[in-house]
């Protein structure tokens, strides 16, 4: 309602806050003068006339002024005084605010980015935030913002990076995020968002390059139509609840995927052999789940792999020698499983953790009784969709 009133007031009343702030002492900073041009030498060709600096007064910056003032009033604590200088019409001089020429008009100055990372600021994000329509980077991590992301942010059609990690935000996934055409980097981790993480987040239409949704209360469905349809290079869903199994179509992300972290997500699944198609993958963390069966030998085809963590699952059998011979492997964790053999080549991996398995004559292993009891269990059967089929009694 406040926004509607502001937009409906006569022009004179809209400018009144600007004129008032012009009289305040905090606005006495002069605009920087352009550097004097050097005198040309007689033999030099005439220099082109210097370009005029972009004016700090236009409709876009006036709208940004309204947005920042509404935001400042929604802030309840600012221990580092980052927003102390958020007064006056020269929004490009505000701490954390970055201006540039508008992409659609190089003669117009506009707000291109806001960076308040690690500010420890408390408050909420007002609906006026949508007035920052040209913002490409919005970095708000490590603050104490509550509530949710305002729907007006759907007007940020140029938004490229959104980082609101490590805040106190809650509620359902902001659906408008899937309609932002330029969004490539999305970081929502360490908040209290809940409900379904829509499949569109992983869709090729949105085309995110990095997805950080870990440490929320999201429910994520693993299927060939959701996660494995992604074009992202980084997917981090740790400490969320995943439903479904690792599908064989996980190999369809071979062209883009570089980092996949699904630790502590309650996955009950086999590891499909098709995972070996991910030849660009550098980090794979599937630890602290309920994975069963064997570690596929095809993992040894993942030539870019540097970190492999499958610790604390129910994997068994032998560790394939090809995995330990991967040229870039620097960190191998298989601890907390039931492996019965590990090749000597694994000793050459710089960081290795193979404790609490069933490897004979190896230090720090499970007790013989525990290993024998596990060996007498019916072996898991892995279905075509990657799920574990429990044999009938």
XYZ file of C-alpha atoms in Angstrom:
393
model
C 0.000 0.000 0.000
C 2.848 2.390 0.822
C 4.379 1.686 -2.579
C 1.072 2.399 -4.346
C 0.680 5.683 -2.469
C 4.215 6.737 -3.312
C 3.675 6.042 -6.978
C 0.345 7.888 -7.029
C 1.514 11.109 -5.339
C 2.124 14.240 -7.403
C 5.644 14.746 -8.674
C 6.309 17.537 -6.132
C 5.507 15.286 -3.209
C 7.650 12.491 -4.645
C 10.643 14.813 -4.707
C 10.029 16.190 -1.223
C 12.107 13.498 0.575
C 14.934 14.139 -1.842
C 14.885 17.899 -1.249
C 14.687 17.367 2.497
C 17.693 15.038 2.560
C 19.664 17.478 0.432
C 19.577 19.828 3.403
C 20.902 17.264 5.862
C 24.583 17.411 6.872
C 25.191 13.805 5.860
C 24.556 14.739 2.251
C 27.197 17.378 1.969
C 29.653 15.198 0.048
C 30.439 16.818 -3.327
C 30.291 14.712 -6.442
C 33.766 13.714 -7.666
C 35.164 16.016 -10.327
C 36.491 14.515 -13.548
C 40.256 14.370 -13.811
C 41.759 17.139 -15.996
C 42.714 15.973 -19.459
C 46.433 16.243 -20.339
C 47.381 18.821 -22.941
C 47.966 17.135 -26.306
C 51.404 17.410 -27.864
C 51.630 19.380 -31.128
C 52.242 16.199 -33.121
C 49.482 14.180 -31.522
C 46.119 13.815 -33.166
C 43.256 15.620 -31.423
C 41.867 13.608 -28.527
C 38.164 12.777 -28.597
C 36.036 14.944 -26.312
C 35.799 13.468 -22.800
C 32.616 11.577 -22.049
C 30.356 13.271 -19.558
C 29.808 11.486 -16.240
C 26.436 9.825 -15.905
C 23.951 11.879 -13.955
C 23.111 10.616 -10.457
C 19.535 11.813 -10.947
C 17.061 9.747 -12.964
C 13.871 7.805 -12.454
C 15.649 4.511 -11.782
C 17.775 5.994 -9.010
C 14.718 7.728 -7.563
C 12.997 4.327 -7.379
C 16.147 2.864 -5.812
C 16.077 5.642 -3.199
C 12.529 4.621 -2.239
C 13.611 0.971 -2.028
C 16.645 1.635 0.169
C 14.750 3.923 2.531
C 12.022 1.288 2.963
C 14.717 -1.331 3.532
C 16.518 0.836 6.083
C 13.266 1.245 8.043
C 12.791 -2.552 7.983
C 16.195 -3.069 9.631
C 16.078 -3.455 13.403
C 19.786 -3.988 14.125
C 22.885 -2.965 12.197
C 25.842 -3.622 14.526
C 28.444 -2.707 11.907
C 26.586 0.464 10.823
C 26.654 -0.596 7.191
C 23.453 1.316 6.447
C 24.311 4.400 8.479
C 25.049 6.389 5.321
C 21.872 5.264 3.562
C 20.396 8.748 3.461
C 20.076 11.241 0.663
C 19.429 10.791 -3.035
C 22.962 9.723 -3.991
C 22.243 6.004 -3.575
C 25.403 5.087 -5.491
C 27.391 6.432 -2.513
C 25.635 4.090 -0.056
C 27.774 1.405 1.573
C 27.288 -1.912 -0.198
C 25.573 -0.385 -3.221
C 27.201 -0.555 -6.642
C 26.050 1.410 -9.670
C 26.772 1.054 -13.357
C 25.362 2.071 -16.702
C 22.029 0.426 -17.386
C 22.326 -2.551 -19.780
C 19.469 -1.233 -21.907
C 20.699 2.394 -21.913
C 24.410 3.121 -21.396
C 23.570 6.797 -20.777
C 21.557 6.026 -17.622
C 23.115 5.225 -14.235
C 21.391 2.493 -12.223
C 21.913 0.211 -9.209
C 23.597 -2.947 -10.478
C 24.471 -4.738 -7.238
C 24.032 -4.839 -3.469
C 26.539 -6.573 -1.187
C 25.843 -6.718 2.556
C 27.583 -10.033 3.181
C 28.618 -10.731 6.790
C 26.816 -7.643 8.050
C 24.966 -9.396 10.903
C 22.030 -7.142 10.051
C 18.650 -8.000 11.595
C 15.303 -7.189 10.036
C 13.239 -8.206 7.042
C 13.283 -7.689 3.294
C 10.539 -5.207 2.305
C 8.365 -5.520 -0.764
C 9.935 -2.306 -2.086
C 13.004 -4.407 -2.945
C 11.402 -5.084 -6.310
C 12.058 -1.451 -7.274
C 15.711 -2.428 -7.764
C 14.799 -3.782 -11.169
C 18.306 -3.616 -12.662
C 20.143 -5.446 -9.886
C 22.289 -8.298 -11.178
C 24.044 -9.265 -7.918
C 22.284 -9.460 -4.545
C 24.582 -10.751 -1.797
C 23.055 -10.882 1.696
C 24.717 -13.873 3.311
C 25.539 -14.110 7.024
C 22.896 -11.710 8.307
C 19.751 -12.136 10.393
C 17.024 -11.348 7.894
C 13.695 -12.963 8.778
C 10.505 -13.629 6.862
C 10.793 -14.661 3.263
C 11.858 -13.241 -0.073
C 9.301 -10.624 -1.193
C 7.321 -11.536 -4.319
C 8.182 -8.150 -5.833
C 11.643 -9.556 -6.542
C 10.074 -11.115 -9.623
C 10.727 -7.722 -11.246
C 14.501 -8.257 -10.935
C 14.704 -9.639 -14.453
C 18.473 -9.095 -14.642
C 19.281 -10.929 -11.400
C 22.267 -13.201 -12.021
C 23.500 -14.085 -8.503
C 21.294 -14.381 -5.421
C 22.977 -15.276 -2.136
C 20.803 -15.153 0.988
C 22.586 -17.998 2.774
C 23.027 -18.118 6.534
C 20.003 -16.034 7.492
C 16.713 -16.729 9.288
C 14.489 -16.853 6.217
C 11.600 -19.318 6.230
C 8.505 -20.421 4.368
C 8.007 -22.198 1.084
C 10.448 -21.995 -1.777
C 9.921 -18.581 -3.460
C 8.239 -19.735 -6.669
C 9.067 -16.558 -8.599
C 12.755 -17.544 -8.619
C 12.077 -20.108 -11.336
C 10.822 -17.346 -13.649
C 13.911 -15.119 -13.481
C 15.516 -15.515 -16.915
C 19.053 -14.482 -15.984
C 19.466 -16.302 -12.659
C 22.500 -18.590 -12.672
C 23.730 -18.708 -9.057
C 21.231 -19.509 -6.290
C 22.348 -19.882 -2.676
C 19.616 -20.510 -0.067
C 21.624 -22.673 2.346
C 21.447 -22.422 6.127
C 17.931 -21.014 6.400
C 14.584 -22.522 7.412
C 12.849 -22.830 4.036
C 10.516 -25.830 3.865
C 8.180 -27.725 1.584
C 8.906 -29.075 -1.872
C 11.905 -27.904 -3.818
C 10.244 -27.661 -7.261
C 11.624 -29.686 -10.118
C 11.865 -26.464 -12.151
C 14.882 -25.506 -10.032
C 16.802 -28.253 -11.813
C 15.169 -27.673 -15.182
C 16.975 -26.774 -18.365
C 14.621 -23.848 -18.922
C 15.901 -22.049 -15.826
C 19.435 -23.241 -16.468
C 21.010 -22.592 -13.070
C 24.755 -23.105 -12.935
C 25.037 -23.455 -9.133
C 22.371 -24.606 -6.672
C 23.007 -24.461 -2.919
C 19.882 -25.516 -1.023
C 21.482 -27.464 1.822
C 20.612 -27.150 5.512
C 16.982 -26.193 5.003
C 13.818 -28.246 5.476
C 13.172 -28.880 1.818
C 11.788 -32.121 0.445
C 13.444 -33.088 -2.819
C 12.305 -35.845 -5.152
C 15.057 -37.681 -7.001
C 13.951 -38.785 -10.432
C 15.139 -38.735 -14.010
C 12.803 -35.786 -14.615
C 14.109 -33.589 -11.793
C 17.650 -33.680 -10.460
C 19.196 -35.399 -13.443
C 17.647 -32.894 -15.854
C 19.866 -30.164 -14.480
C 22.498 -28.246 -16.402
C 24.181 -27.080 -13.170
C 27.870 -27.536 -12.500
C 27.390 -27.496 -8.706
C 24.494 -29.081 -6.785
C 24.577 -29.079 -2.979
C 21.563 -30.577 -1.175
C 23.253 -31.782 2.020
C 21.189 -32.159 5.180
C 17.852 -32.076 3.381
C 15.317 -34.859 2.889
C 15.544 -36.598 -0.474
C 12.867 -38.981 -1.649
C 13.607 -41.577 -4.288
C 16.778 -43.262 -5.481
C 19.841 -42.318 -7.469
C 18.545 -42.969 -11.001
C 20.717 -44.318 -13.809
C 20.021 -41.082 -15.686
C 22.383 -39.338 -13.290
C 24.940 -39.881 -16.038
C 23.001 -37.440 -18.236
C 24.639 -34.563 -16.339
C 28.064 -35.539 -17.662
C 28.487 -32.405 -19.765
C 28.178 -29.939 -16.883
C 28.331 -31.457 -13.397
C 31.504 -30.708 -11.433
C 30.382 -31.027 -7.806
C 27.582 -33.123 -6.285
C 27.046 -33.143 -2.513
C 24.163 -35.235 -1.156
C 25.469 -36.086 2.304
C 22.976 -36.850 5.083
C 19.916 -36.808 2.846
C 18.368 -40.169 3.871
C 18.891 -41.712 0.426
C 18.144 -45.436 0.418
C 19.553 -46.552 -2.882
C 22.181 -48.359 -4.865
C 24.859 -46.409 -6.708
C 24.086 -46.874 -10.417
C 27.020 -47.805 -12.681
C 26.037 -44.914 -14.956
C 27.559 -42.548 -12.411
C 30.884 -43.329 -14.090
C 29.824 -41.149 -17.029
C 30.419 -38.036 -14.925
C 33.940 -37.535 -16.198
C 34.026 -33.837 -15.286
C 32.974 -34.425 -11.687
C 35.608 -33.349 -9.159
C 33.727 -33.725 -5.855
C 31.255 -36.506 -5.008
C 29.917 -36.745 -1.453
C 27.245 -39.388 -0.772
C 28.171 -39.968 2.868
C 25.850 -40.568 5.832
C 23.033 -42.156 3.863
C 21.635 -45.663 3.400
C 23.406 -46.656 0.220
C 23.758 -50.398 -0.241
C 25.303 -52.849 -2.661
C 28.778 -52.414 -4.092
C 30.785 -49.399 -5.144
C 30.611 -49.542 -8.964
C 33.878 -50.126 -10.779
C 32.744 -47.449 -13.249
C 33.653 -44.814 -10.641
C 37.182 -45.560 -11.804
C 36.265 -43.902 -15.122
C 35.672 -40.516 -13.437
C 39.027 -39.127 -14.477
C 38.540 -35.661 -12.926
C 37.539 -36.941 -9.477
C 39.487 -35.363 -6.618
C 37.249 -36.056 -3.600
C 35.166 -39.203 -3.106
C 33.221 -39.671 0.121
C 30.869 -42.634 0.478
C 31.469 -43.039 4.197
C 28.861 -44.207 6.692
C 26.584 -46.190 4.420
C 26.004 -49.936 4.019
C 28.273 -50.581 1.053
C 30.100 -53.897 0.875
C 32.343 -55.991 -1.341
C 35.724 -54.854 -2.622
C 36.889 -51.335 -3.312
C 37.612 -51.295 -7.074
C 41.311 -50.789 -7.739
C 40.592 -48.422 -10.635
C 39.174 -45.894 -8.155
C 42.394 -45.703 -6.163
C 44.352 -45.301 -9.404
C 42.431 -42.204 -10.498
C 45.104 -39.626 -11.381
C 43.576 -36.681 -9.497
C 42.108 -38.440 -6.467
C 43.339 -36.733 -3.287
C 40.694 -37.617 -0.722
C 39.026 -41.024 -0.349
C 36.589 -41.777 2.481
C 34.992 -45.203 2.731
C 34.785 -45.359 6.551
C 31.735 -46.796 8.268
C 30.764 -49.365 5.639
C 31.278 -53.143 5.307
C 33.983 -53.385 2.645
C 35.929 -56.617 2.880
C 38.949 -55.707 0.748
C 40.922 -52.620 -0.244
C 43.664 -52.611 -2.899
C 47.194 -51.688 -1.882
C 47.052 -48.859 -4.428
C 44.642 -47.053 -2.121
C 47.526 -46.504 0.298
C 48.887 -43.927 -2.140
C 45.825 -41.663 -1.874
C 47.039 -38.660 0.174
C 43.967 -38.466 2.436
C 42.321 -41.806 3.108
C 39.839 -42.940 5.751
C 38.929 -46.626 5.700
C 38.104 -47.182 9.358
C 35.177 -49.279 10.586
C 34.922 -51.706 7.684
C 35.499 -55.464 7.549
C 38.948 -55.576 5.941
C 40.943 -58.487 7.444
C 44.173 -57.641 9.259
C 43.511 -53.920 8.760
C 43.595 -51.495 11.717
C 40.512 -49.830 13.201
C 37.948 -52.188 11.659
C 34.601 -53.499 12.882
C 34.555 -56.493 15.185
C 34.511 -59.961 13.561
C 31.098 -60.616 15.086
C 29.623 -57.509 13.484
C 31.091 -58.370 10.099
C 29.849 -61.963 10.252
C 26.349 -60.803 11.174
C 26.305 -58.429 8.198
C 27.565 -61.164 5.845
C 24.589 -63.353 6.772
C 22.074 -60.716 5.710
C 20.346 -61.230 2.331
C 22.285 -59.265 -0.296
C 20.446 -56.206 -1.607
C 19.015 -56.324 -5.082
C 19.322 -53.151 -7.120
C 16.412 -52.493 -9.464
C 16.693 -50.764 -12.834
C 15.649 -47.427 -11.303
C 18.469 -47.591 -8.746
C 16.213 -48.461 -5.821
C 16.871 -51.339 -3.443
C 14.435 -54.215 -3.786
C 13.940 -56.161 -0.590
C 13.659 -59.886 -1.406
C 10.595 -61.680 -0.089
C 11.126 -63.730 3.086
